[in-house]
Backbone as XML, in Angstrom:
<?xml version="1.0"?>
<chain id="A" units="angstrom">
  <residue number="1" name="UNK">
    <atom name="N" x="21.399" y="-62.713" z="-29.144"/>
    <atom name="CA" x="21.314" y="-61.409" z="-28.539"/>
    <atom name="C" x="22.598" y="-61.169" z="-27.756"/>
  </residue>
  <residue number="2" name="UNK">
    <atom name="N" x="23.458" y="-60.105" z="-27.935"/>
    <atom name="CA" x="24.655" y="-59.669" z="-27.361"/>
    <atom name="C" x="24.317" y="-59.132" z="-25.770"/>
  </residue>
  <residue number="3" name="UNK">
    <atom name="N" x="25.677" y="-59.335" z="-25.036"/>
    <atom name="CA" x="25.257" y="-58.968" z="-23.268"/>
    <atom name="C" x="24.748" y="-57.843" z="-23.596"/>
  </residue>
  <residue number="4" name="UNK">
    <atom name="N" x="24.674" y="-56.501" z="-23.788"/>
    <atom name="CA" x="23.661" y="-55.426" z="-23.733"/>
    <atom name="C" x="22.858" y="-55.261" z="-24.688"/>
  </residue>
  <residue number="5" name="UNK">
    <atom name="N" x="22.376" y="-56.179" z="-25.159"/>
    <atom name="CA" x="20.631" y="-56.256" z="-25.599"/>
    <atom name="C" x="20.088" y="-56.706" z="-24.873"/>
  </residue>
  <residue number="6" name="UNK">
    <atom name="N" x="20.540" y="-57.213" z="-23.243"/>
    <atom name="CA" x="19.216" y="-57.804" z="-22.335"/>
    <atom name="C" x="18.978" y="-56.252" z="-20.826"/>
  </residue>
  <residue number="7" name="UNK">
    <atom name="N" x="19.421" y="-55.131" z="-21.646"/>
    <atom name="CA" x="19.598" y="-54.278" z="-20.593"/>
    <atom name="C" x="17.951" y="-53.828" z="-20.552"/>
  </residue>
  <residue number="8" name="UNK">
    <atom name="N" x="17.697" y="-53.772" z="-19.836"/>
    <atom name="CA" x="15.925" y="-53.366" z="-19.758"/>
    <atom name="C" x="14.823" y="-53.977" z="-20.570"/>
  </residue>
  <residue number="9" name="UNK">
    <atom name="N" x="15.298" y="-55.951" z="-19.893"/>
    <atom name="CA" x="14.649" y="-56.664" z="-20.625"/>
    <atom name="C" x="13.948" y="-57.346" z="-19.605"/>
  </residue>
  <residue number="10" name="UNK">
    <atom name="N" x="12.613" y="-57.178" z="-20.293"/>
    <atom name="CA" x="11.618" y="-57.946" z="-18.732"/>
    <atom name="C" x="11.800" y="-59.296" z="-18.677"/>
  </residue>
  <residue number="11" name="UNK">
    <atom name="N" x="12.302" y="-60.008" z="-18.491"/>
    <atom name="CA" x="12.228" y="-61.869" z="-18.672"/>
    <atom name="C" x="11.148" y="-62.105" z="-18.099"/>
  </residue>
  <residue number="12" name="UNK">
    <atom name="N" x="9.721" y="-62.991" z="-18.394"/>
    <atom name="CA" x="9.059" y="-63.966" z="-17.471"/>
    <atom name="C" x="9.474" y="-65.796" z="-17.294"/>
  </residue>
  <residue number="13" name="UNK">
    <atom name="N" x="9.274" y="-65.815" z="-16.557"/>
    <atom name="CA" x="9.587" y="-67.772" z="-16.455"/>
    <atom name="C" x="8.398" y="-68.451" z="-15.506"/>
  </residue>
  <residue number="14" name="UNK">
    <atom name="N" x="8.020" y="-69.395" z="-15.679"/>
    <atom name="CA" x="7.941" y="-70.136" z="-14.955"/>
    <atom name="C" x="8.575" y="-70.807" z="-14.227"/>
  </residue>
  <residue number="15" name="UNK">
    <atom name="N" x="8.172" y="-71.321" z="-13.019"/>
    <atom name="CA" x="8.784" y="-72.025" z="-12.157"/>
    <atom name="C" x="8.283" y="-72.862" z="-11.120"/>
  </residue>
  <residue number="16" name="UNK">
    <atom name="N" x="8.730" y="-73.913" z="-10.642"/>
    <atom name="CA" x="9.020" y="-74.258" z="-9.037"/>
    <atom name="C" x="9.163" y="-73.524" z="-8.108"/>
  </residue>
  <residue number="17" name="UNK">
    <atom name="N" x="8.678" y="-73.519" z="-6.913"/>
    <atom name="CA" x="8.810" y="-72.583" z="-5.740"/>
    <atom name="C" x="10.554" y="-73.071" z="-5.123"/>
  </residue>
  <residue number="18" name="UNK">
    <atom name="N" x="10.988" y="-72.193" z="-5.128"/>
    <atom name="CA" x="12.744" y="-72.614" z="-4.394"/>
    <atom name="C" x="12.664" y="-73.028" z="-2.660"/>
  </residue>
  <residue number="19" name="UNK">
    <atom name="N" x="13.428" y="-73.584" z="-2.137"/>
    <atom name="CA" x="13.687" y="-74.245" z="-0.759"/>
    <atom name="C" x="14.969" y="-74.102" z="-0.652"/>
  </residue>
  <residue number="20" name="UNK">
    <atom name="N" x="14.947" y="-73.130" z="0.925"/>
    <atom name="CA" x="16.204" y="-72.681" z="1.617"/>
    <atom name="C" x="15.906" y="-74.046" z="3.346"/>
  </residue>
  <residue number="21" name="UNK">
    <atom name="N" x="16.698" y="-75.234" z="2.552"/>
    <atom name="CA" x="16.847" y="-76.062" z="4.311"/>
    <atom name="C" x="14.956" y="-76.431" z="4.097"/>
  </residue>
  <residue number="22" name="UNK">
    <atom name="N" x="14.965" y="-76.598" z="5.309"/>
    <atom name="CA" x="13.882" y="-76.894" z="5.863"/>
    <atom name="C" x="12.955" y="-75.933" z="5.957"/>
  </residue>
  <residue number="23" name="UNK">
    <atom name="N" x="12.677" y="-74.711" z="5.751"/>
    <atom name="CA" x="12.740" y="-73.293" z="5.998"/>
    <atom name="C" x="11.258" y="-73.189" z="5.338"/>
  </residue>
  <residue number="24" name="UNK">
    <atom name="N" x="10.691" y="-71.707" z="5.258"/>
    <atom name="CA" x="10.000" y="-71.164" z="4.831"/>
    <atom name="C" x="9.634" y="-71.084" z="3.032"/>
  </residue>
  <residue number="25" name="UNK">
    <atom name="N" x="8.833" y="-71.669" z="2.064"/>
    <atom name="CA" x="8.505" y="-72.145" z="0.986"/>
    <atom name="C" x="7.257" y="-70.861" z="0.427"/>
  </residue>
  <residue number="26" name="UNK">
    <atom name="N" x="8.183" y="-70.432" z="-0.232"/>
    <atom name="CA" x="6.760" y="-69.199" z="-0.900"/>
    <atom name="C" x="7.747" y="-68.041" z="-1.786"/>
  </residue>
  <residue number="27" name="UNK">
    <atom name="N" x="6.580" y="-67.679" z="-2.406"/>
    <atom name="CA" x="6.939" y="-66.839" z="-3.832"/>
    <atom name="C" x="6.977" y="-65.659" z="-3.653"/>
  </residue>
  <residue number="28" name="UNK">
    <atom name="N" x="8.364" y="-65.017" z="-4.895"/>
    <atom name="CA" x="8.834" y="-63.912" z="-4.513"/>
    <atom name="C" x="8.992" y="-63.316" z="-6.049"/>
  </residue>
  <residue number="29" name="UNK">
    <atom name="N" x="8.648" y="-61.997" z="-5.896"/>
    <atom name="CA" x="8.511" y="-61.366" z="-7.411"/>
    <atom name="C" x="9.542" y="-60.479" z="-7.527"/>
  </residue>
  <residue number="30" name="UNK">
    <atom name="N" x="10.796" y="-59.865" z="-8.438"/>
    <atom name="CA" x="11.092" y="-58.603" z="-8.503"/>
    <atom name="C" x="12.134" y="-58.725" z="-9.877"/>
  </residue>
  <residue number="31" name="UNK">
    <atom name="N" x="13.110" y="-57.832" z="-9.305"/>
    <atom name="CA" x="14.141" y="-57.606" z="-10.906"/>
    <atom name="C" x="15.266" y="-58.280" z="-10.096"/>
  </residue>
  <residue number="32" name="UNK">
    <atom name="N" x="15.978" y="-59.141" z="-11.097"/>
    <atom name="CA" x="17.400" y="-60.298" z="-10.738"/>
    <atom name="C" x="18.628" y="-59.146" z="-10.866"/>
  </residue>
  <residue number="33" name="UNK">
    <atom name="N" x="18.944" y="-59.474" z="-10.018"/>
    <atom name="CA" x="20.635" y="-58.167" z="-9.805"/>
    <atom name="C" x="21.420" y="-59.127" z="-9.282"/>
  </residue>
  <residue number="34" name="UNK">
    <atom name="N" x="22.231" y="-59.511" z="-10.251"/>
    <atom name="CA" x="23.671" y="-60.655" z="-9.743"/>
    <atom name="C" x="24.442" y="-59.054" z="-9.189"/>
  </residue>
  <residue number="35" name="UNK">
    <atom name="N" x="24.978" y="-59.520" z="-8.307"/>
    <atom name="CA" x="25.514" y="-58.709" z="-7.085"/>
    <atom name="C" x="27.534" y="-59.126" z="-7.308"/>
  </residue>
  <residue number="36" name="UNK">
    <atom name="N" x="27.880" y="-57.760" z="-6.891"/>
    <atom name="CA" x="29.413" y="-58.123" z="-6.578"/>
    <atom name="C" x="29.402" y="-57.536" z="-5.331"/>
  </residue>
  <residue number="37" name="UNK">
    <atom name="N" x="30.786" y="-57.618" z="-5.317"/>
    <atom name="CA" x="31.484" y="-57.328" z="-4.073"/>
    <atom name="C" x="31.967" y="-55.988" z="-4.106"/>
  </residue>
  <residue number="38" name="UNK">
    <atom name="N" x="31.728" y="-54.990" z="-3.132"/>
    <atom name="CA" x="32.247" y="-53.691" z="-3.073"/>
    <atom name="C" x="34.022" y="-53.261" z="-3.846"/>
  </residue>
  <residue number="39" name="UNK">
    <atom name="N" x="34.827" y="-54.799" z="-2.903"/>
    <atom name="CA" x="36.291" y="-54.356" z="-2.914"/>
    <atom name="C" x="36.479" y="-55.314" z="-4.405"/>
  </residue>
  <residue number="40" name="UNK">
    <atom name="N" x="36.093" y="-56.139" z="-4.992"/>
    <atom name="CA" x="36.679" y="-57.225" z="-6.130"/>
    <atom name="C" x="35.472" y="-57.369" z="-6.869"/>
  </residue>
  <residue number="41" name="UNK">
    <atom name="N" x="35.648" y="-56.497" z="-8.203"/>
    <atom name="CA" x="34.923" y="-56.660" z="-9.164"/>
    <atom name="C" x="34.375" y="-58.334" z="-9.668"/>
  </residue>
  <residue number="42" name="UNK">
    <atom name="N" x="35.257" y="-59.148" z="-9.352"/>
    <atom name="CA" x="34.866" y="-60.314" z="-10.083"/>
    <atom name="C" x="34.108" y="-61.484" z="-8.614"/>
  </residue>
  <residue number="43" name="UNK">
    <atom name="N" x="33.889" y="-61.425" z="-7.499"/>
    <atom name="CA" x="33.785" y="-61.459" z="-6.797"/>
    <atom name="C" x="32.081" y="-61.360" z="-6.619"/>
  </residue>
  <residue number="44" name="UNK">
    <atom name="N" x="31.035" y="-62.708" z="-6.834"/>
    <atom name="CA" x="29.908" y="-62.453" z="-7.077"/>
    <atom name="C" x="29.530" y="-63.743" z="-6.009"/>
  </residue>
  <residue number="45" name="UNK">
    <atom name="N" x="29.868" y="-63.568" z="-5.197"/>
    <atom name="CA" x="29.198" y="-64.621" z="-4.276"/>
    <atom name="C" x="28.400" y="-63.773" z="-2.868"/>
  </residue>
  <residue number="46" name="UNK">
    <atom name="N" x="28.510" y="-63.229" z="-2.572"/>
    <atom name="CA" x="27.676" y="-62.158" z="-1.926"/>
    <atom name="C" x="27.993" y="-62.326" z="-0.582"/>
  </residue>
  <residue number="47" name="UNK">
    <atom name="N" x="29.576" y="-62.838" z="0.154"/>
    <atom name="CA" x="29.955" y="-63.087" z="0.783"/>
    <atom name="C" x="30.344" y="-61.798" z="1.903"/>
  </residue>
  <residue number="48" name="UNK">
    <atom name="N" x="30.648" y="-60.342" z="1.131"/>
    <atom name="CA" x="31.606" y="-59.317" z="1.228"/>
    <atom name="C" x="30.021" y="-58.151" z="1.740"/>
  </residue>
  <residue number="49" name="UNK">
    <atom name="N" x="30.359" y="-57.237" z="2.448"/>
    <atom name="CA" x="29.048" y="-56.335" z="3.085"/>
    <atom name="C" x="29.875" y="-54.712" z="2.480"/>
  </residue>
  <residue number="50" name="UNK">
    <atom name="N" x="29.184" y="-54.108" z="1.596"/>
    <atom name="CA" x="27.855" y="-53.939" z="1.320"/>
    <atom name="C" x="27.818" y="-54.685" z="-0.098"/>
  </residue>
  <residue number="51" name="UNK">
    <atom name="N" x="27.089" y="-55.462" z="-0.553"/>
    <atom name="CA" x="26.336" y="-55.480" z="-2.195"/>
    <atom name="C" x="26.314" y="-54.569" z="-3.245"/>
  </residue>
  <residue number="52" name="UNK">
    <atom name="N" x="26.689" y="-54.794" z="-4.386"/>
    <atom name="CA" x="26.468" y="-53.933" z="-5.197"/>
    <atom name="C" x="26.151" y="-54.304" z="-7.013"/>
  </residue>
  <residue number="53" name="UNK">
    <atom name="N" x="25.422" y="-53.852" z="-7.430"/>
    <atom name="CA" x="24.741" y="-54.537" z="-8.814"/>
    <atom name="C" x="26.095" y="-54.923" z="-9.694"/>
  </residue>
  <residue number="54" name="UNK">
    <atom name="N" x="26.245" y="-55.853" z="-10.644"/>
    <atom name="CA" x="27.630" y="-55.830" z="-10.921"/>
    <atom name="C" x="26.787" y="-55.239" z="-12.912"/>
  </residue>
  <residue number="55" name="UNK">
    <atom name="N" x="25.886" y="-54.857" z="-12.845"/>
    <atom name="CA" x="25.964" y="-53.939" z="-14.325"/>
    <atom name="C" x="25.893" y="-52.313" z="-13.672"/>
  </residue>
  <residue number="56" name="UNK">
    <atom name="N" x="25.614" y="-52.220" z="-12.494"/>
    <atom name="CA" x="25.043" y="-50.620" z="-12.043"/>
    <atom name="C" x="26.276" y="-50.766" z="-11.004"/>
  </residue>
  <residue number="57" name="UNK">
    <atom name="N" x="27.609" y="-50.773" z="-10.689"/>
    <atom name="CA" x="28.157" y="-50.818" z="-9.480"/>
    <atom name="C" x="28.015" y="-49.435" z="-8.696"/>
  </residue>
  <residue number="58" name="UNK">
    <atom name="N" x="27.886" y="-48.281" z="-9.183"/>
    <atom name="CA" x="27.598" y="-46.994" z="-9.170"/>
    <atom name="C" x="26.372" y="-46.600" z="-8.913"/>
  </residue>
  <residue number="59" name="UNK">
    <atom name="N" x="25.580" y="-47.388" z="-9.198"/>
    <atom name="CA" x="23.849" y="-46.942" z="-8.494"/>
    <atom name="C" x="23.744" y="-47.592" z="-7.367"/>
  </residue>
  <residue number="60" name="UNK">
    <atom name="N" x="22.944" y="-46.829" z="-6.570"/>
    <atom name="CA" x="21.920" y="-47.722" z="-5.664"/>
    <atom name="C" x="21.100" y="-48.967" z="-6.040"/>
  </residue>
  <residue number="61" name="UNK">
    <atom name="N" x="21.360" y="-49.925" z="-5.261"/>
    <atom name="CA" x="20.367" y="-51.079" z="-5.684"/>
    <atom name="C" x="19.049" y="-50.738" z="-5.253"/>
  </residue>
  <residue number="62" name="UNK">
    <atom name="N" x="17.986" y="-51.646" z="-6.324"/>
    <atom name="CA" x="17.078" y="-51.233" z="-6.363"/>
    <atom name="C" x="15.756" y="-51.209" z="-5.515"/>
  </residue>
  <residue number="63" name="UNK">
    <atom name="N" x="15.117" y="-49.803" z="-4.888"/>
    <atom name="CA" x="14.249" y="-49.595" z="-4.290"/>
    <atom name="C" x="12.655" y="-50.555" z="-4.765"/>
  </residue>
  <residue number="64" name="UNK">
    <atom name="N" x="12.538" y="-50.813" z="-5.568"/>
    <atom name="CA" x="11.231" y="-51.690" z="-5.694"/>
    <atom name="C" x="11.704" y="-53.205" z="-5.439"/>
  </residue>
  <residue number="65" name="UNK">
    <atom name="N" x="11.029" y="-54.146" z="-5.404"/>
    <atom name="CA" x="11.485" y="-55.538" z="-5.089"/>
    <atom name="C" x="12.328" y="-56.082" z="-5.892"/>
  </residue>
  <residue number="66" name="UNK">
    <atom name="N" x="13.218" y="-56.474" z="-5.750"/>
    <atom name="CA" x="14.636" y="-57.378" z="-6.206"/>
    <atom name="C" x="14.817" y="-58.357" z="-6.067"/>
  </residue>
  <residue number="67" name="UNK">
    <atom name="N" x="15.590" y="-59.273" z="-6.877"/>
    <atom name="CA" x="16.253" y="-60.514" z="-5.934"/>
    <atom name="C" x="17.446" y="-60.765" z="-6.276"/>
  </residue>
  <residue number="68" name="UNK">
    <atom name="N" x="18.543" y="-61.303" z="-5.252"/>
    <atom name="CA" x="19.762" y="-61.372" z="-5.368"/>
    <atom name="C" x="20.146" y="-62.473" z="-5.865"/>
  </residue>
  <residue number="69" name="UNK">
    <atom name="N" x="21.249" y="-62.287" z="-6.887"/>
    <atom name="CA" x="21.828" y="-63.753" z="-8.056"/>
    <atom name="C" x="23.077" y="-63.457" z="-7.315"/>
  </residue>
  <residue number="70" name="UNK">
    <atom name="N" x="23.050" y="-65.055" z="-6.526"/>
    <atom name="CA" x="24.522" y="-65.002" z="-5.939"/>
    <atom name="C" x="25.156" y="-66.306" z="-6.266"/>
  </residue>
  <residue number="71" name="UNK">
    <atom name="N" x="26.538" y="-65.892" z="-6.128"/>
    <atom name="CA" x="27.493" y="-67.119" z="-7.012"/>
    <atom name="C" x="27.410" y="-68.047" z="-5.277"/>
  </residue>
  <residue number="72" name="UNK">
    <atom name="N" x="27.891" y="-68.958" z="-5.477"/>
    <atom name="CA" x="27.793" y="-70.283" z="-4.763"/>
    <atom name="C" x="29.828" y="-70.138" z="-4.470"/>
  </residue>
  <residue number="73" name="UNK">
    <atom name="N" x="30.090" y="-70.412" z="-2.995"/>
    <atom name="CA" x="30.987" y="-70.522" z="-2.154"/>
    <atom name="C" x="31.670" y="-69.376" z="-1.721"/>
  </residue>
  <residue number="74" name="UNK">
    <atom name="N" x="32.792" y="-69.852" z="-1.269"/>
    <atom name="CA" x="33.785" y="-68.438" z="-0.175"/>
    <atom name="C" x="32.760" y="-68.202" z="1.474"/>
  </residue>
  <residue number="75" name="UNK">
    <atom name="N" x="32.027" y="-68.923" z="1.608"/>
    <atom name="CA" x="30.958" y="-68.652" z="2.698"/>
    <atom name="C" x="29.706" y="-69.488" z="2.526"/>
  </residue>
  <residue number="76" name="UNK">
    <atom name="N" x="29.252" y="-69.058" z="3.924"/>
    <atom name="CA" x="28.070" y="-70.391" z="3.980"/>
    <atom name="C" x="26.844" y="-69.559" z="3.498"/>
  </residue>
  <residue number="77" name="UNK">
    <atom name="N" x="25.849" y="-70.241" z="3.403"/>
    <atom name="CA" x="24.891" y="-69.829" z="2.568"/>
    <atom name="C" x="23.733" y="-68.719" z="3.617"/>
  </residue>
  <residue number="78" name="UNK">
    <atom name="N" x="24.247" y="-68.930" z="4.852"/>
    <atom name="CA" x="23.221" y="-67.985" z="6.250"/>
    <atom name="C" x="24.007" y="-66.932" z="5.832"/>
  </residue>
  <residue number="79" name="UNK">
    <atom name="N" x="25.204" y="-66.419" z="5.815"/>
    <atom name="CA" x="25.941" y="-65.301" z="5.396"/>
    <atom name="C" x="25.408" y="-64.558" z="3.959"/>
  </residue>
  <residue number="80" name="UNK">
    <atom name="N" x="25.479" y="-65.480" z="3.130"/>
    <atom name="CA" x="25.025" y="-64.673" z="1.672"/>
    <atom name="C" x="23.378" y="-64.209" z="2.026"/>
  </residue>
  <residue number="81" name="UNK">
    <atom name="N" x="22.611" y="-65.215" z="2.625"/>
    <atom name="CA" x="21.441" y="-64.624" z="2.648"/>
    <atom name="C" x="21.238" y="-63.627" z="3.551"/>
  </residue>
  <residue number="82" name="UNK">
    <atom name="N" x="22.715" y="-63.298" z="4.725"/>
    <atom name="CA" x="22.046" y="-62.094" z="5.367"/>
    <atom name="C" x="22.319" y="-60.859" z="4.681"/>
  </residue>
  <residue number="83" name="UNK">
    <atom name="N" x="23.481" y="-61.140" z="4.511"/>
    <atom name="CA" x="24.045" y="-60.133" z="3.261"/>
    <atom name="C" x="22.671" y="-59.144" z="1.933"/>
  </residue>
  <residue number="84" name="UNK">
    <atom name="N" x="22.036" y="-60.301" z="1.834"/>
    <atom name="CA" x="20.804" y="-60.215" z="0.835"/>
    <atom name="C" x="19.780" y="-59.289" z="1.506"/>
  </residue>
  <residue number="85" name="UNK">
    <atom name="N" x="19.557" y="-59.996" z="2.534"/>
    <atom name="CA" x="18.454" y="-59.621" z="3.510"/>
    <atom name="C" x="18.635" y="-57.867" z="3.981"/>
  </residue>
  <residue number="86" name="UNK">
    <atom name="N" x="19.773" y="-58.187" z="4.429"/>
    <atom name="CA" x="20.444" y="-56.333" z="4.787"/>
    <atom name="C" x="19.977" y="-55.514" z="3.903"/>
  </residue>
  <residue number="87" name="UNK">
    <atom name="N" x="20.568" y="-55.859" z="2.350"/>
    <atom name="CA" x="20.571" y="-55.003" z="1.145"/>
    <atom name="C" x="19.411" y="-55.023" z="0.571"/>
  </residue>
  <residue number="88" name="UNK">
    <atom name="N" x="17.438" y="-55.611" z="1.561"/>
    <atom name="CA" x="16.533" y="-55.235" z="1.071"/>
    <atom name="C" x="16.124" y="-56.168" z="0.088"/>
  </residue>
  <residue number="89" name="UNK">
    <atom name="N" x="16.842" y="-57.561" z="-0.304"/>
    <atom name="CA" x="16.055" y="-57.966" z="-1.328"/>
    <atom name="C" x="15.147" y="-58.914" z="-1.125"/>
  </residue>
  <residue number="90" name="UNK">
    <atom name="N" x="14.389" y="-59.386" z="-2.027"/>
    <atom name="CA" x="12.874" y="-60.017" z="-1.461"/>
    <atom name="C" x="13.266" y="-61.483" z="-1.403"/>
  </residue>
  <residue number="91" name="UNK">
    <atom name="N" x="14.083" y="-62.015" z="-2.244"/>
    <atom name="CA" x="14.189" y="-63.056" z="-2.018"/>
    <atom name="C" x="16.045" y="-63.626" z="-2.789"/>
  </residue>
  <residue number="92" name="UNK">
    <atom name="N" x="16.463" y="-64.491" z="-2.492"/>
    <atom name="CA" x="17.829" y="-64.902" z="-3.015"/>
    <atom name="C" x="18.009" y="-66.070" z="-4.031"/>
  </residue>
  <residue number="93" name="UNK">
    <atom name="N" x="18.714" y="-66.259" z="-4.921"/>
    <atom name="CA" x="18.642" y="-66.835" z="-6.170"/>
    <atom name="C" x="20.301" y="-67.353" z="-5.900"/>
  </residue>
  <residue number="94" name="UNK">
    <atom name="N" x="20.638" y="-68.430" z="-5.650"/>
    <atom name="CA" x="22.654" y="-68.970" z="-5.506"/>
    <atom name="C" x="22.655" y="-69.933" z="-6.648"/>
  </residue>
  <residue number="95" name="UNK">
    <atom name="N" x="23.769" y="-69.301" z="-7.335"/>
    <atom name="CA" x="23.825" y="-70.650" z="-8.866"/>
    <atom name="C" x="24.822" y="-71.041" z="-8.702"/>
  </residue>
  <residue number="96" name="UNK">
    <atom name="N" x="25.718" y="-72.548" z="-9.302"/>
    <atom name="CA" x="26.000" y="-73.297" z="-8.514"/>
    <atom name="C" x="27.718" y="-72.667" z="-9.706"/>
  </residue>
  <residue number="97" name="UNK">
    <atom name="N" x="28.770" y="-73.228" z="-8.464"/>
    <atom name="CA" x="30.176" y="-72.791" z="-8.783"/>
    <atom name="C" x="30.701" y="-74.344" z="-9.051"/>
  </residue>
  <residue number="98" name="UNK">
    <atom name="N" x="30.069" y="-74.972" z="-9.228"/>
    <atom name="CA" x="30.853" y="-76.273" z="-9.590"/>
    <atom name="C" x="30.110" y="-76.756" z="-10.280"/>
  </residue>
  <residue number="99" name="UNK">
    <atom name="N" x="31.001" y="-77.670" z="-11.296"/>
    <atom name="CA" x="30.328" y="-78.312" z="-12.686"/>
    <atom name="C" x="30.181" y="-80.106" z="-11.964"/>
  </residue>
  <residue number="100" name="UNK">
    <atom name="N" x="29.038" y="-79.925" z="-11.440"/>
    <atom name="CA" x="28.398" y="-81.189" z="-11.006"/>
    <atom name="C" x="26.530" y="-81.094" z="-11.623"/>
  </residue>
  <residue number="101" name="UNK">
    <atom name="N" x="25.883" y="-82.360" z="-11.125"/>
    <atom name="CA" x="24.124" y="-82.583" z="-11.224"/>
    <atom name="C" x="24.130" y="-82.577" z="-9.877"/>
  </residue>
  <residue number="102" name="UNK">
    <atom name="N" x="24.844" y="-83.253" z="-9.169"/>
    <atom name="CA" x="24.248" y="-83.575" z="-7.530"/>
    <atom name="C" x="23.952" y="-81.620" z="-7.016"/>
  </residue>
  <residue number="103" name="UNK">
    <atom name="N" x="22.827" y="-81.917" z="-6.360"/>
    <atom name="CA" x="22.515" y="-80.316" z="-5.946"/>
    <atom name="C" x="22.560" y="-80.637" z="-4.152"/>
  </residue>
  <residue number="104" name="UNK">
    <atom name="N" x="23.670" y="-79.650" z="-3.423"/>
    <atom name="CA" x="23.533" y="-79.952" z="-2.420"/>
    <atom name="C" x="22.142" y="-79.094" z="-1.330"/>
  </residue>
  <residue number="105" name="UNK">
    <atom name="N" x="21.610" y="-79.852" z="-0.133"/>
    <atom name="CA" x="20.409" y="-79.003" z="0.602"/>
    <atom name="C" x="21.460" y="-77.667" z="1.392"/>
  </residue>
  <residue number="106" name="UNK">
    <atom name="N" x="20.757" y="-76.428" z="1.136"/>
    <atom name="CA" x="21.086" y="-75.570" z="1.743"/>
    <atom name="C" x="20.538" y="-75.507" z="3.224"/>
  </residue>
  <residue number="107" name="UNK">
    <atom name="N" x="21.093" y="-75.121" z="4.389"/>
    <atom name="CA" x="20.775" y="-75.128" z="5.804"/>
    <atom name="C" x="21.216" y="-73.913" z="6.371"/>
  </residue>
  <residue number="108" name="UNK">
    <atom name="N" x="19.924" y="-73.453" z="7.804"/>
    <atom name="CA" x="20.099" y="-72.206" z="7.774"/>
    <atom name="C" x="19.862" y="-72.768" z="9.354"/>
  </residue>
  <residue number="109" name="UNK">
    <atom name="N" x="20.690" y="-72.254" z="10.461"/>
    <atom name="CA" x="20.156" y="-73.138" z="11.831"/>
    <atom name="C" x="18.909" y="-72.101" z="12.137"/>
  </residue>
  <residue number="110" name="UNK">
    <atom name="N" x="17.849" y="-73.001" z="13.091"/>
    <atom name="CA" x="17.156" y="-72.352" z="13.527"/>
    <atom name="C" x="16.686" y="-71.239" z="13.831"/>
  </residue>
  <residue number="111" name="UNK">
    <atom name="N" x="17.836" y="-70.593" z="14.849"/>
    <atom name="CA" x="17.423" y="-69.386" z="15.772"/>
    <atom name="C" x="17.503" y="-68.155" z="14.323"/>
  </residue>
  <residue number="112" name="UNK">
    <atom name="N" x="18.804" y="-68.597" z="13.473"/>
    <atom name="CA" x="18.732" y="-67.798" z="12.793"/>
    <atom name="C" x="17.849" y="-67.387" z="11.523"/>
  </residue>
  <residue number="113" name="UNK">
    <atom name="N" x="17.284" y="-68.485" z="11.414"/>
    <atom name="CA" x="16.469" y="-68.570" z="10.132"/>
    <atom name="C" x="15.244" y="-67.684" z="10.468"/>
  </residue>
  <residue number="114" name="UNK">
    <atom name="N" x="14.873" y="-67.325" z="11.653"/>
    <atom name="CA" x="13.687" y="-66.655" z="11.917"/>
    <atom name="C" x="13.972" y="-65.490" z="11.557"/>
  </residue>
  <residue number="115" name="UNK">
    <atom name="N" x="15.158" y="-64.924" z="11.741"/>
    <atom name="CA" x="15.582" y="-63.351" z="11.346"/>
    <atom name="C" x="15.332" y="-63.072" z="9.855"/>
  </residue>
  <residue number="116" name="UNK">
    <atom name="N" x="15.658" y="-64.095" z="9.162"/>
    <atom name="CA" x="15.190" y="-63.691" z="7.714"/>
    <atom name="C" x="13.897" y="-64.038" z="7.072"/>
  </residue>
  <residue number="117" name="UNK">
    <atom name="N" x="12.787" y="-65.064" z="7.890"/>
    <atom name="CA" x="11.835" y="-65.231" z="7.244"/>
    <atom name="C" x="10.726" y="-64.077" z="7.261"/>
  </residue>
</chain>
């Protein structure tokens, strides 16, 4: 299937519940929007304020539940998720920028982690 044959394609998956740190553990439903960066099209780590869909850069992101596909580095991972959090989405999805297996634990300090749970 070519990149635009998956344009208004429902995917289901199964899964594992994801873990941010030590943090809050629970399930989140919506449509996956890998996100760029306002100023650098190629720029998908969700580092940069405001977010923007990188197939819709021109629409509004989306009003029903979402979740953000963000690239991994340029910033720590409390940044991308506030970034996320701002722009309304239900939950955050970071895929990894380096060709390793070791998966490192993401950490969010305390005081702040309450703001997004």
């Amino acid at each position: 299937m070519g990149r635009s044959d998956w344009r208004d394609t429902t995917v289901l998956q199964n899964t594992d519940s994801g873990k941010y740190g030590e943090g809050y553990i629970g399930s989140s439903r919506g449509i996956a929007v890998h996100v760029r960066s306002k100023d650098a099209e190629k720029d998908h780590t969700g580092c940069q304020w405001p977010l923007l869909s990188t197939a819709a850069p021109n629409d509004p992101l989306p009003s029903e539940p979402w979740i953000a596909v963000i690239r991994r580095g340029s910033c720590n991972f409390e940044i991308k998720v506030q970034n996320a959090w701002r722009a309304n989405a239900t939950a955050v999805l970071i895929y990894n920028d380096r060709d390793t297996t070791n998966l490192e634990k993401m950490k969010l300090s305390t005081d702040n982690g309450r703001k997004y749970l």
